[in-house]
Structure formats: C-alpha cells, structure tokens
C-alpha cells in the first residue's frame, strides 16, 4: 500500500478508535457514568473482565474523551461508595466488643442511608452522620437525645427542589434509627457549580468532515501518484 494510503487509513482509524476514560468500577458506578454520558450525547461503552466480581471500565470515542472527562468530573462521577451492611458486617475477623459492634452498626447504617439518598434525582453525593449516645446503666440520668445530619451535593439547578424534600428526607432518616426524631435531623443541600458552556457538540460534525476530507485528499493523492507511476513504467517499457 502506498504511504499516502497508509497514512489516510491510520488517520481514519485513530479518529474512530475508543479511548478508556474510567477503570476499576463496580456495576453501579459504571451504569451511572454511562447514563450521564448518554444524557450528554456521548456514546459510552462498558467492558468487564472475567468473573462476577470483575471491575468494569468505560470507553468513549477518542474525539469525545476530553469532553467526557470534564462532564464526569463536573458530576462527581464515579462517586465513592459508602460502606453498607454487606461491606461492614461481611468482613471476617475476631469477635468484636460491644463498643466495636455498635460502631460498625452505626457506620453501616450511615452508609445505607447515604446510598438511598444518592438515588434521588439530581443528587451527586450524600453523607449521613448519626450521633446515637449509648445508654449507660451506671448513670441514672437519661441519655442525650439522638441527632443526625445530612449533607447532599446536587447538580446545578436541583437545589431548590431537593430543599423542598427536606421534611421527607428527615422522616426517612429518623424512620431508620430508633429514638431519632425528625426535628433532630439537619439537612444541608450544596449545589455544584454549573459547568461552563461547551462548544464541542456543535463542532463534532465539522470535525468529522475534516477527518473525512483529509482522508479523501490523501486517498486521491495516493491514487494520482499510483496512476503516474504506472504510466511512467508503461512509457519506459
């Protein structure tokens, strides 16, 4: 194949190739990233290794990779997973003390509540903190009341709607913890900065045409050169 044709083929293949932008994901993290990319008009693909617990990776077309990375960073994806009941209590170890068992239960409960709140539309990440004083049989006075706090980080434009769900969020957290009153749960919603306007979607078609035009020019140049070479050989013969 003439050098011009090889260059054109390599140019077209590099434009169409996929680039891996995320790796080491679990199933939920990969699905969230793919959903965010799809909403932005980016064709993302998931790949997974062998085995049910194998990590997943996400790839996008090479020309979309910079925009995809900015989009996922603005949305806080992939988000770190808070440990839930399975992660906290599924680890083998020595017999824990009552204090350690209570701390593990509290950590798992906070993680499960955070995961539930992250399923709300518009929520990027959620943190739940619970203060549940343990009763002391040696002290006659009643234990201090339980308290809770919720911090939600949301997408731009979703803060007002999520703040309107404040009472429901308090009821959700209080209903999961014995002795916790809804009024003792503080809810804070922090809105992420709106991403800067991007012009890449409008430039995708012209960029593709430029790639095709460059490839067509190279192919044409290669065809003309090949024709001239054949004519010269025929003239010499």
mmCIF file of C-alpha atoms in Angstrom, residues 79 110 113-129 149-156 158-170 172-173 185-192:
data_model
loop_
_atom_site.group_PDB
_atom_site.id
_atom_site.type_symbol
_atom_site.label_atom_id
_atom_site.label_comp_id
_atom_site.label_asym_id
_atom_site.label_seq_id
_atom_site.Cartn_x
_atom_site.Cartn_y
_atom_site.Cartn_z
ATOM 1 C CA UNK A 79 -18.731 8.568 43.186
ATOM 2 C CA UNK A 110 -24.910 5.729 57.732
ATOM 3 C CA UNK A 113 -28.851 5.868 54.263
ATOM 4 C CA UNK A 114 -26.303 7.690 52.078
ATOM 5 C CA UNK A 115 -26.829 5.210 49.259
ATOM 6 C CA UNK A 116 -30.592 5.661 49.490
ATOM 7 C CA UNK A 117 -30.304 9.448 49.314
ATOM 8 C CA UNK A 118 -27.924 9.242 46.349
ATOM 9 C CA UNK A 119 -30.713 7.592 44.378
ATOM 10 C CA UNK A 120 -32.685 10.855 44.438
ATOM 11 C CA UNK A 121 -32.729 12.621 41.091
ATOM 12 C CA UNK A 122 -30.161 15.407 40.976
ATOM 13 C CA UNK A 123 -28.052 14.196 43.930
ATOM 14 C CA UNK A 124 -24.346 13.789 43.131
ATOM 15 C CA UNK A 125 -23.262 12.542 46.551
ATOM 16 C CA UNK A 126 -24.698 12.187 50.054
ATOM 17 C CA UNK A 127 -23.168 11.967 53.519
ATOM 18 C CA UNK A 128 -25.081 10.979 56.640
ATOM 19 C CA UNK A 129 -23.777 11.469 60.180
ATOM 20 C CA UNK A 149 -27.111 15.412 59.868
ATOM 21 C CA UNK A 150 -27.393 15.003 56.109
ATOM 22 C CA UNK A 151 -25.217 16.724 53.510
ATOM 23 C CA UNK A 152 -26.331 16.499 49.905
ATOM 24 C CA UNK A 153 -24.260 17.692 46.962
ATOM 25 C CA UNK A 154 -26.518 18.195 43.977
ATOM 26 C CA UNK A 155 -26.300 19.184 40.330
ATOM 27 C CA UNK A 156 -26.736 22.782 39.297
ATOM 28 C CA UNK A 158 -31.558 20.934 41.629
ATOM 29 C CA UNK A 159 -31.027 22.638 44.996
ATOM 30 C CA UNK A 160 -34.449 24.267 45.328
ATOM 31 C CA UNK A 161 -36.273 21.032 44.504
ATOM 32 C CA UNK A 162 -34.202 18.984 46.952
ATOM 33 C CA UNK A 163 -34.628 21.551 49.715
ATOM 34 C CA UNK A 164 -38.366 21.138 49.194
ATOM 35 C CA UNK A 165 -37.914 17.453 50.045
ATOM 36 C CA UNK A 166 -36.275 18.318 53.377
ATOM 37 C CA UNK A 167 -39.152 17.086 55.533
ATOM 38 C CA UNK A 168 -39.300 13.803 53.661
ATOM 39 C CA UNK A 169 -35.545 13.339 54.000
ATOM 40 C CA UNK A 170 -35.766 13.930 57.756
ATOM 41 C CA UNK A 172 -36.572 8.881 56.015
ATOM 42 C CA UNK A 173 -33.501 9.180 58.241
ATOM 43 C CA UNK A 185 -32.043 15.776 61.736
ATOM 44 C CA UNK A 186 -30.333 18.674 59.946
ATOM 45 C CA UNK A 187 -30.371 18.684 56.138
ATOM 46 C CA UNK A 188 -27.930 20.777 54.099
ATOM 47 C CA UNK A 189 -28.040 20.919 50.300
ATOM 48 C CA UNK A 190 -24.968 22.231 48.470
ATOM 49 C CA UNK A 191 -25.252 22.915 44.753
ATOM 50 C CA UNK A 192 -22.332 22.142 42.459
#
